[in-house]
Tab-separated table of N, CA and C in Angstrom:
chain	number	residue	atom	x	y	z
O	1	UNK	N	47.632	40.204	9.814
O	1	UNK	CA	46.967	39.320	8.889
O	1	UNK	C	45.641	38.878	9.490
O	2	UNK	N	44.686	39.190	8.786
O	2	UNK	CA	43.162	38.539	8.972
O	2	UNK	C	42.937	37.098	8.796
O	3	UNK	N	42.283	36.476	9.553
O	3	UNK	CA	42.095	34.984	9.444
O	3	UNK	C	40.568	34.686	9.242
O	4	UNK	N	40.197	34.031	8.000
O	4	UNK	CA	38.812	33.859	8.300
O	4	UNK	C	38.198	32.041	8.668
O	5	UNK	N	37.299	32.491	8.992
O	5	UNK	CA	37.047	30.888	9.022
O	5	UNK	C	35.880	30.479	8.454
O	6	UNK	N	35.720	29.149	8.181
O	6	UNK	CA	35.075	28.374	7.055
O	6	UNK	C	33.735	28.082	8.210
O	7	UNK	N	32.957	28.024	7.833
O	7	UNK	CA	31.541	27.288	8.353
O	7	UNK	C	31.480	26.298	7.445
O	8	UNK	N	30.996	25.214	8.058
O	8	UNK	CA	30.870	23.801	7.281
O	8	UNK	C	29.641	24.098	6.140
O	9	UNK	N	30.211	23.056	4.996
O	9	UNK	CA	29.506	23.385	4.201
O	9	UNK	C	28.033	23.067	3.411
O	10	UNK	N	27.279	22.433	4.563
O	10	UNK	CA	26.135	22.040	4.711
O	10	UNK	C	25.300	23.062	5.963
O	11	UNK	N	24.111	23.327	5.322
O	11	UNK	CA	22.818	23.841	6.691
O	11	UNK	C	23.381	25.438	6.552
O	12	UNK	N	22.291	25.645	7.209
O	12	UNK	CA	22.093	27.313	8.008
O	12	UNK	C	21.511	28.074	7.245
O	13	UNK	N	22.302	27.951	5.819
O	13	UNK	CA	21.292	29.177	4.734
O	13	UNK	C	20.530	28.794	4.959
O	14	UNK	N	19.494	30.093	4.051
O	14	UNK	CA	18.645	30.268	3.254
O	14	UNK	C	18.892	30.026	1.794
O	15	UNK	N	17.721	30.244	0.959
O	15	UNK	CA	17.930	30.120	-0.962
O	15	UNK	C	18.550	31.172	-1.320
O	16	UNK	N	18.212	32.351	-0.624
O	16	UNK	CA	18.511	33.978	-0.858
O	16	UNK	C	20.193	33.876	-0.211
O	17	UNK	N	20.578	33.587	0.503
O	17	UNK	CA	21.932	34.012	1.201
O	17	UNK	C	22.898	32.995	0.280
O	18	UNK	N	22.524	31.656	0.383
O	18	UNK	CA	23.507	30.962	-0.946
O	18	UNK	C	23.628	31.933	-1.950
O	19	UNK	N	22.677	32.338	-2.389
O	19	UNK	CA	22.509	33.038	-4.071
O	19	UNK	C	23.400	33.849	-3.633
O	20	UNK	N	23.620	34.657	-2.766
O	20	UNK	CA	24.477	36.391	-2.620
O	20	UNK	C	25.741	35.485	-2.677
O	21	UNK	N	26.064	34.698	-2.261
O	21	UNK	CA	27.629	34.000	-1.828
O	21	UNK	C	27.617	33.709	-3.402
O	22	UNK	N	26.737	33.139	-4.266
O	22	UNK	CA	27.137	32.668	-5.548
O	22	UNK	C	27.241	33.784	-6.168
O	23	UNK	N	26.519	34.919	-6.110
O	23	UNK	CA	26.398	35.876	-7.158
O	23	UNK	C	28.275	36.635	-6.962
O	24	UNK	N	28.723	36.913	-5.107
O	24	UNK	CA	29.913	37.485	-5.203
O	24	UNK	C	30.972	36.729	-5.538
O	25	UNK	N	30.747	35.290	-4.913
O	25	UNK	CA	31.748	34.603	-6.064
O	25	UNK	C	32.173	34.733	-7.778
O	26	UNK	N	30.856	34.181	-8.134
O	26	UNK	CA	30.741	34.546	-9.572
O	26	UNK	C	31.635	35.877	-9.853
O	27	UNK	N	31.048	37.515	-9.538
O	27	UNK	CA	31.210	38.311	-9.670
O	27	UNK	C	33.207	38.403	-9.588
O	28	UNK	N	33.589	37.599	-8.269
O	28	UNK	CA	35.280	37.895	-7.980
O	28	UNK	C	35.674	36.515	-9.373
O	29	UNK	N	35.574	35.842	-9.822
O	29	UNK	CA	35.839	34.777	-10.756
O	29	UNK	C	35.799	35.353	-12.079
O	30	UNK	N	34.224	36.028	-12.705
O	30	UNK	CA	34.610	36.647	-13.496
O	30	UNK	C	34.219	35.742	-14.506
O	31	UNK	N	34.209	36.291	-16.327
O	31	UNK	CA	34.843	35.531	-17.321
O	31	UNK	C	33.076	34.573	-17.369
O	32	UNK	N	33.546	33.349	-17.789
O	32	UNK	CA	32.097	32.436	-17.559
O	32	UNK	C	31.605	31.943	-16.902
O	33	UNK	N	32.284	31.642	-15.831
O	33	UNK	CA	31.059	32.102	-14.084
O	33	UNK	C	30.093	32.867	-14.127
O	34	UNK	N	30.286	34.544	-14.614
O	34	UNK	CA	29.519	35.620	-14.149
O	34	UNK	C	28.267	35.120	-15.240
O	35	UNK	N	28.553	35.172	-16.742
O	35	UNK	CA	27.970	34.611	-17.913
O	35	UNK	C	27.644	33.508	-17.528
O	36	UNK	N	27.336	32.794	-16.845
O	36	UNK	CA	26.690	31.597	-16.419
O	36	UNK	C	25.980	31.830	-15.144
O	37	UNK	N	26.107	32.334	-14.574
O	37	UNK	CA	25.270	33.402	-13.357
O	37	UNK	C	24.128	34.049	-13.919
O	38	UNK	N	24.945	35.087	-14.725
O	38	UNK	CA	23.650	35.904	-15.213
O	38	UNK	C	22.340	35.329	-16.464
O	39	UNK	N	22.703	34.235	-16.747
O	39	UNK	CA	22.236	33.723	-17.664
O	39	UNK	C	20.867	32.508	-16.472
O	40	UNK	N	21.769	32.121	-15.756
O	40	UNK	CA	20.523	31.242	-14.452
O	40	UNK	C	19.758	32.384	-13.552
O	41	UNK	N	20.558	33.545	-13.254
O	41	UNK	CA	19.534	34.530	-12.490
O	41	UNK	C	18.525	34.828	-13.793
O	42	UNK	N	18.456	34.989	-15.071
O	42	UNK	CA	17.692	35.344	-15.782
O	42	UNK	C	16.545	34.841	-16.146
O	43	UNK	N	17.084	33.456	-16.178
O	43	UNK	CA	16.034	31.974	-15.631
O	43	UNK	C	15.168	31.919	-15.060
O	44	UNK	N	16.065	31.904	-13.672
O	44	UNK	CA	14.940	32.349	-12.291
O	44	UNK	C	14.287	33.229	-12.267
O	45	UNK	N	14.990	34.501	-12.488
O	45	UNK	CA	13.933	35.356	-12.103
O	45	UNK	C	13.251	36.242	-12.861
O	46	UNK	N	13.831	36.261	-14.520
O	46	UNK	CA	13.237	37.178	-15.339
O	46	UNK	C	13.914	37.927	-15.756
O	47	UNK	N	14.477	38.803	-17.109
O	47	UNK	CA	15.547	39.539	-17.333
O	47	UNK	C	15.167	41.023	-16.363
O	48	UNK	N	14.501	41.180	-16.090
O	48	UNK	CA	14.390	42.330	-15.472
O	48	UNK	C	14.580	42.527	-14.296
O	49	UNK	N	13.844	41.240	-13.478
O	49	UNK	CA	14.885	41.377	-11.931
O	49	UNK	C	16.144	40.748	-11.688
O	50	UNK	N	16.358	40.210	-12.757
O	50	UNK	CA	17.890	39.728	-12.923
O	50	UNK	C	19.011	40.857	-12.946
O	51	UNK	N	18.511	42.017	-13.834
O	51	UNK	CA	19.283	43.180	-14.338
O	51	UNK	C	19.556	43.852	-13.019
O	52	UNK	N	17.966	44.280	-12.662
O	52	UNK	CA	17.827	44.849	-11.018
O	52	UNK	C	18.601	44.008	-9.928
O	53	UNK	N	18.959	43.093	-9.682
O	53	UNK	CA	19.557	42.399	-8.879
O	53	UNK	C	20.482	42.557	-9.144
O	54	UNK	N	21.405	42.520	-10.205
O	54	UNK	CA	22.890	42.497	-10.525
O	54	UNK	C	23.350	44.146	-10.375
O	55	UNK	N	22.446	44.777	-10.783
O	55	UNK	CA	22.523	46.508	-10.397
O	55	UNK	C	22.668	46.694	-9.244
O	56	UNK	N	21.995	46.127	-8.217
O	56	UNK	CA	22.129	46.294	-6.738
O	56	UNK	C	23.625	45.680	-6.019
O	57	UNK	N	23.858	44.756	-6.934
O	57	UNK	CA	25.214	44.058	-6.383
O	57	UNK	C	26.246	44.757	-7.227
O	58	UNK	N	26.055	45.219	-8.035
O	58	UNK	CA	27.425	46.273	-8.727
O	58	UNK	C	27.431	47.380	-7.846
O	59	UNK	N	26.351	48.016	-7.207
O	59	UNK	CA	26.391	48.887	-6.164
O	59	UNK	C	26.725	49.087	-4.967
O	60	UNK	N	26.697	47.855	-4.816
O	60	UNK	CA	27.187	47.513	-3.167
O	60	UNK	C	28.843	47.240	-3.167
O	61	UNK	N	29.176	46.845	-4.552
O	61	UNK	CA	30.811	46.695	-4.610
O	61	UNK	C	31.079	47.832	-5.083
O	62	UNK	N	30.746	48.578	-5.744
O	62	UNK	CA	31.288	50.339	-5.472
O	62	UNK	C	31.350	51.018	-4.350
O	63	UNK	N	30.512	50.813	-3.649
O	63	UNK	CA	30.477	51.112	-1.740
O	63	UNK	C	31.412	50.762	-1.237
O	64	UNK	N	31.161	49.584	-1.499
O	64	UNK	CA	32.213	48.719	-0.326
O	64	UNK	C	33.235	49.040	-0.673
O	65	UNK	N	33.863	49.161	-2.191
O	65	UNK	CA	35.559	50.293	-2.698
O	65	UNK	C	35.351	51.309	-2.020
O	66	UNK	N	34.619	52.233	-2.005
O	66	UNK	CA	34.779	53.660	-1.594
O	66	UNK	C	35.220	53.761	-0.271
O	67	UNK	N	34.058	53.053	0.466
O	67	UNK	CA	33.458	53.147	1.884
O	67	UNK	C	34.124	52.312	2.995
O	68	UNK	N	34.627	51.569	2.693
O	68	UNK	CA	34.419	49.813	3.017
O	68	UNK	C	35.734	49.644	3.816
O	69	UNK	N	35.474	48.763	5.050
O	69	UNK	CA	36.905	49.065	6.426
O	69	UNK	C	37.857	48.024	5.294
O	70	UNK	N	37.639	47.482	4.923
O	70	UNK	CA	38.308	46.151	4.224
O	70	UNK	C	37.993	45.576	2.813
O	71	UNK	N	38.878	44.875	2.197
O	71	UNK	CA	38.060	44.035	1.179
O	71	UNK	C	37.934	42.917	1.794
O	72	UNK	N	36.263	42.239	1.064
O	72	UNK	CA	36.271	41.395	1.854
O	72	UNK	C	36.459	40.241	1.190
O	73	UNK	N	36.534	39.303	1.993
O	73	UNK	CA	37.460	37.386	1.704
O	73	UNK	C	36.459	37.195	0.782
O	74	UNK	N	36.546	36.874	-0.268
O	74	UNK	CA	35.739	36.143	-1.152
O	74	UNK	C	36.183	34.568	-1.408
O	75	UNK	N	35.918	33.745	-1.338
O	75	UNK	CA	36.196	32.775	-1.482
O	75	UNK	C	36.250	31.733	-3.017
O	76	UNK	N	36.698	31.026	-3.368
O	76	UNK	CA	36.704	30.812	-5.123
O	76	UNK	C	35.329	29.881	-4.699
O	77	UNK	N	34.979	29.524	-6.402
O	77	UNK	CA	33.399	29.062	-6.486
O	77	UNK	C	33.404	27.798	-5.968
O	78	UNK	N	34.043	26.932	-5.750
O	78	UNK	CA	34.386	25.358	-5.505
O	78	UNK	C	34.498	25.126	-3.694
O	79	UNK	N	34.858	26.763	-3.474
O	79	UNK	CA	34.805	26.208	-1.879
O	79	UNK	C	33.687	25.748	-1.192
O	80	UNK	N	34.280	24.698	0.053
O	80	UNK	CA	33.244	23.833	0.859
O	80	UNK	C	32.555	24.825	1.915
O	81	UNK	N	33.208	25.620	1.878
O	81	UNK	CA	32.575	26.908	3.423
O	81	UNK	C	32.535	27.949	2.876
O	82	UNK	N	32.291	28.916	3.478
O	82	UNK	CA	31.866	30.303	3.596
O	82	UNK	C	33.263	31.390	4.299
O	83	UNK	N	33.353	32.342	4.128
O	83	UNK	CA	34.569	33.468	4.641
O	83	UNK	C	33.502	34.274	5.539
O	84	UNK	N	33.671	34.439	6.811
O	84	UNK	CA	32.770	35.371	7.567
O	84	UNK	C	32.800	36.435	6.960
O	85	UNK	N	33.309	37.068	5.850
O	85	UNK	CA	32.757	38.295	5.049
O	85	UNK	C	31.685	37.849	4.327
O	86	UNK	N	32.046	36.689	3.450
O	86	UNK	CA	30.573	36.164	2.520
O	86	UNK	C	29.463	36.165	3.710
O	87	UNK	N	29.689	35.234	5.343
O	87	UNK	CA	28.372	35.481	5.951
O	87	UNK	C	27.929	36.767	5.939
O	88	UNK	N	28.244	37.864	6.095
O	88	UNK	CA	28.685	39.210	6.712
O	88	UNK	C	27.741	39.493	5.448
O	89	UNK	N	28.312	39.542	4.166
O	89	UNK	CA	27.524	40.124	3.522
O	89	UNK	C	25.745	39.615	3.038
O	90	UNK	N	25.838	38.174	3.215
O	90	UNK	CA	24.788	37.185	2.655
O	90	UNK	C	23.726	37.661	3.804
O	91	UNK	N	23.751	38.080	5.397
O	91	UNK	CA	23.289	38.558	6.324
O	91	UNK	C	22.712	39.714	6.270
O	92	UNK	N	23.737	40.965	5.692
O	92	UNK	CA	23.112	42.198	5.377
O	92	UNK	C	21.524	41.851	4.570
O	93	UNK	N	22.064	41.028	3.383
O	93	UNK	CA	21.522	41.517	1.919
O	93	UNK	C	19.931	40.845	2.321
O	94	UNK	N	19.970	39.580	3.037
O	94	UNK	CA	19.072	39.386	3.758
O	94	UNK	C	17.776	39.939	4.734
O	95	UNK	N	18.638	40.868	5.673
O	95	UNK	CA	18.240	41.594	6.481
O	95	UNK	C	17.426	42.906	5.917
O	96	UNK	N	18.574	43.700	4.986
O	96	UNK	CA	17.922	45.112	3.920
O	96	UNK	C	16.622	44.550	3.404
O	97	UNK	N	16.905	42.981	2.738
O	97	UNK	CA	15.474	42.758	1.550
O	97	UNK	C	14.403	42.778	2.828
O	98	UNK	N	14.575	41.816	3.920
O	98	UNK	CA	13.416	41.740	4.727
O	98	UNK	C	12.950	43.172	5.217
O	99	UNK	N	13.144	43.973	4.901
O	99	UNK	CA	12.962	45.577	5.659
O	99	UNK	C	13.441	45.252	7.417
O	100	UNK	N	14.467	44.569	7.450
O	100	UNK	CA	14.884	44.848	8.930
O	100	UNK	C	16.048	45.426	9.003
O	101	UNK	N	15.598	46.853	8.829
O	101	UNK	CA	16.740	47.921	8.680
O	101	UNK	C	17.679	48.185	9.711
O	102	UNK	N	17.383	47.673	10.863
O	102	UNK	CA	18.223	47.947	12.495
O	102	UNK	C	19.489	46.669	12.229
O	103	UNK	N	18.932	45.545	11.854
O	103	UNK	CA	19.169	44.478	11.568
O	103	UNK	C	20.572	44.743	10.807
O	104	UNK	N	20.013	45.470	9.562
O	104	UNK	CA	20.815	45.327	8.161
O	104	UNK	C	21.872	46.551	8.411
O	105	UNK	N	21.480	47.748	9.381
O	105	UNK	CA	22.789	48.486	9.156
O	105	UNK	C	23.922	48.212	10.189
O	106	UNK	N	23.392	47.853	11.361
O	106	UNK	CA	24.402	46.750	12.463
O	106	UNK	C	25.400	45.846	11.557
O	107	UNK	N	24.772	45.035	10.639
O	107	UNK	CA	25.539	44.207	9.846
O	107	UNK	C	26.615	45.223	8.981
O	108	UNK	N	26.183	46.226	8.264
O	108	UNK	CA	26.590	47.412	7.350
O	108	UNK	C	27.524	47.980	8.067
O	109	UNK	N	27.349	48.368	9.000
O	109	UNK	CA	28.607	48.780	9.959
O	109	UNK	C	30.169	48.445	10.386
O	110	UNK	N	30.145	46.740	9.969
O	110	UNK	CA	31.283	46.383	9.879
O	110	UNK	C	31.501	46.037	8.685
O	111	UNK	N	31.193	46.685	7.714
O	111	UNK	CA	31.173	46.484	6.380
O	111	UNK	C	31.868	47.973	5.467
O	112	UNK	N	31.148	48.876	5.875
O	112	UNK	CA	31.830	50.422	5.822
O	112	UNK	C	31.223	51.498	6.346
O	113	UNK	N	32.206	52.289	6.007
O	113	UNK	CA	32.054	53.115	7.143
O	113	UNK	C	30.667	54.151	7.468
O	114	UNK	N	30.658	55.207	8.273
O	114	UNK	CA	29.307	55.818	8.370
O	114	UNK	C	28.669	56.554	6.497
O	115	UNK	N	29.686	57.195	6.350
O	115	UNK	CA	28.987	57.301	4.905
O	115	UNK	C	28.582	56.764	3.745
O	116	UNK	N	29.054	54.967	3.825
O	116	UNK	CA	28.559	53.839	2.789
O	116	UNK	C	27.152	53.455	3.935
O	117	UNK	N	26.856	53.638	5.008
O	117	UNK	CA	25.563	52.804	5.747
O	117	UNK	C	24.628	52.881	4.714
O	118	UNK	N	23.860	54.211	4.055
O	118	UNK	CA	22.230	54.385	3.872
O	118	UNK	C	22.864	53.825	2.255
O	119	UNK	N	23.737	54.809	1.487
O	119	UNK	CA	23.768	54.067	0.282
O	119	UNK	C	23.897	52.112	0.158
O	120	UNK	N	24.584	51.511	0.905
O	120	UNK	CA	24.822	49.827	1.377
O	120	UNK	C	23.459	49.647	1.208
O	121	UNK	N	22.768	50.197	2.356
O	121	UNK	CA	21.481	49.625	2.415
O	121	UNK	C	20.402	49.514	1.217
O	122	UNK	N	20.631	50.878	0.581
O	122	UNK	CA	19.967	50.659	-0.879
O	122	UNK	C	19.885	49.519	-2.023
O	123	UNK	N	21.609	49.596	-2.069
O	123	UNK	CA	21.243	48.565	-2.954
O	123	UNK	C	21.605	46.721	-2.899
O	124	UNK	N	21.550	46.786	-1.405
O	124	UNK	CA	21.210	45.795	-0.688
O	124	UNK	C	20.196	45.543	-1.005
O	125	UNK	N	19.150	46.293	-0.882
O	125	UNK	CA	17.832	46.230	-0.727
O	125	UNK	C	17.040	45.718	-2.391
O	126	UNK	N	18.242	46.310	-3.417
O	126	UNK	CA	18.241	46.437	-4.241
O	126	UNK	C	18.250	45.117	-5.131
O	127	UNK	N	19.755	44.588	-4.652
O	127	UNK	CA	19.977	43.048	-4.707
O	127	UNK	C	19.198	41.781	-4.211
O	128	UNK	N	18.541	42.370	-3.642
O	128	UNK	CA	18.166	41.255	-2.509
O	128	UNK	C	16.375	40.812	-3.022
O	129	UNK	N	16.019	41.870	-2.987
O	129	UNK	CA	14.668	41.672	-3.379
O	129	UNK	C	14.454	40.738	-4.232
O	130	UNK	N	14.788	40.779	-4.971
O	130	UNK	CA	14.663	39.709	-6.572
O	130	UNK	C	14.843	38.475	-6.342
O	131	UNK	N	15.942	38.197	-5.006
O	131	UNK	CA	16.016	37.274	-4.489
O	131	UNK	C	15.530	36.396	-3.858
O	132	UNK	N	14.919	36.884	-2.524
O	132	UNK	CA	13.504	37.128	-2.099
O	132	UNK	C	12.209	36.332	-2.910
O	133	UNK	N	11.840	37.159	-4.390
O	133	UNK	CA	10.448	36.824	-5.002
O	133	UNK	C	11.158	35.293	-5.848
O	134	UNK	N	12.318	34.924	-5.936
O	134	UNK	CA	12.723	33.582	-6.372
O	134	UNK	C	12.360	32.499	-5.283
O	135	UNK	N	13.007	32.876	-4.203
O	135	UNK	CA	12.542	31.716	-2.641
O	135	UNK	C	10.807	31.820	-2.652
O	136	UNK	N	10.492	32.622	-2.728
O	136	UNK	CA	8.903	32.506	-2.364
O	136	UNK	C	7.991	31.875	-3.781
O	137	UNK	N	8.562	32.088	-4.759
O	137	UNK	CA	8.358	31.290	-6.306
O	137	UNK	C	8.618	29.949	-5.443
O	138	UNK	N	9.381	29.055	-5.445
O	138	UNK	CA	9.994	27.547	-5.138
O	138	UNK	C	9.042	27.357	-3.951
O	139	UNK	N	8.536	28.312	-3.591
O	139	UNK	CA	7.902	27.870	-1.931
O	139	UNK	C	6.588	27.135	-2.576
O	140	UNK	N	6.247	28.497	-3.592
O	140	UNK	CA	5.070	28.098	-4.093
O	140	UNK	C	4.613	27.048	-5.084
O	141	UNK	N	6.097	26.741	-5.646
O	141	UNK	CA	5.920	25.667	-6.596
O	141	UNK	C	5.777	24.286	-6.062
O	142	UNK	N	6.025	24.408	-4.955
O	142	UNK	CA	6.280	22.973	-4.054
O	142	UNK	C	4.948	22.690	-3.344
O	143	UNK	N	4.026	24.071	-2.871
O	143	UNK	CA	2.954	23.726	-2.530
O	143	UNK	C	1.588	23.054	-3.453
O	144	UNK	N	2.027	23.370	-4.453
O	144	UNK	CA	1.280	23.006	-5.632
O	144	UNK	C	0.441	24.388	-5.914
O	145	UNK	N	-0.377	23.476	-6.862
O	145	UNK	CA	-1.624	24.681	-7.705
O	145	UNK	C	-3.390	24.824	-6.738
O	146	UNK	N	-2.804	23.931	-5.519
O	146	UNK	CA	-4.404	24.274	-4.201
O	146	UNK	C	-3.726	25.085	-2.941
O	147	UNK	N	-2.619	24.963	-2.941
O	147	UNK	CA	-1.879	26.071	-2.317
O	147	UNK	C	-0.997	24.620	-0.597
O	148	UNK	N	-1.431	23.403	-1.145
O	148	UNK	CA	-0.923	22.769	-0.528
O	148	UNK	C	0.424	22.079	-0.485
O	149	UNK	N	1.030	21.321	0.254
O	149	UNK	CA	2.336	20.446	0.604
O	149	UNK	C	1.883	19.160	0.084
C-alpha cells in the first residue's frame, strides 16, 4: 500500500501549479466540477486556450493509462493538501511549459515509463502553456496600464 502525504495547505505554489491540481481534480470529480472548470478556464483564458489546455490534459491522462508506473492519488476538490502525485504532476506541467525539458522529463520519469517521456512532455507542454499566459495576464493586471506596482 502507497502512502501519500499532504503538504499544508497554504504557500509554495504558483497560479499555474494550483490550476493543474484544480483542473485534475475537477477532471477525477467529474459531472459539474469539470462544467464549472471549463466554463472559468474559458473566462480566463479564452475559448481557445481553454480548449488547448484541456486537450493537453486529456492527453497526458491517456499517457499516464497507457504508460504510467501508477495511477496517481488524486485528491477530492475540498482537500486542505496536495497528494505528492498532484505535486508530481503540477511540477512536470510547470517545468514542460517553462521549456525546462531536463527538468520536466526527470519529473516524467516517475510518472511513466520510457515510452510515455516525449509524448508526457507534449502535452504537458500543451496544458501548461495557456496556463502560463493567465499568470503573466494577473501579473500584468496588477502592474497597471504604465507598466507599474
Amino acid at each position: 500500500m502507497r502512502f501519500e502525504t499532504l503538504q499544508a495547505a497554504s504557500g509554495g505554489l504558483r497560479g499555474p501549479e494550483r490550476r493543474v491540481i484544480a483542473v485534475l481534480r475537477a477532471g477525477v470529480a467529474g459531472g459539474t466540477a469539470l462544467e464549472a472548470l471549463k466554463q472559468d478556464l474559458g473566462e480566463a483564458l479564452g475559448a481557445g486556450r481553454a480548449a488547448a489546455c484541456l486537450a493537453g490534459f486529456a492527453g497526458m491522462r491517456d499517457i499516464i493509462r497507457r504508460h504510467g508506473w501508477h495511477v496517481p492519488v488524486v485528491l477530492p476538490e475540498d482537500a486542505q493538501g496536495w497528494s505528492e502525485d498532484e505535486l508530481s504532476l503540477a511540477r512536470f506541467v510547470l517545468a514542460a511549459s517553462e521549456q525546462q525539458r531536463d527538468v520536466a522529463l526527470a519529473e516524467a520519469s516517475f510518472l511513466v515509463s520510457p515510452m510515455g517521456l516525449l509524448p508526457l512532455l507534449e502535452a504537458g507542454m500543451q496544458a501548461g502553456l495557456p496556463l502560463l499566459c493567465e499568470e503573466c495576464r494577473a501579473r500584468l493586471a496588477l502592474q497597471g496600464p504604465m507598466g507599474r506596482a
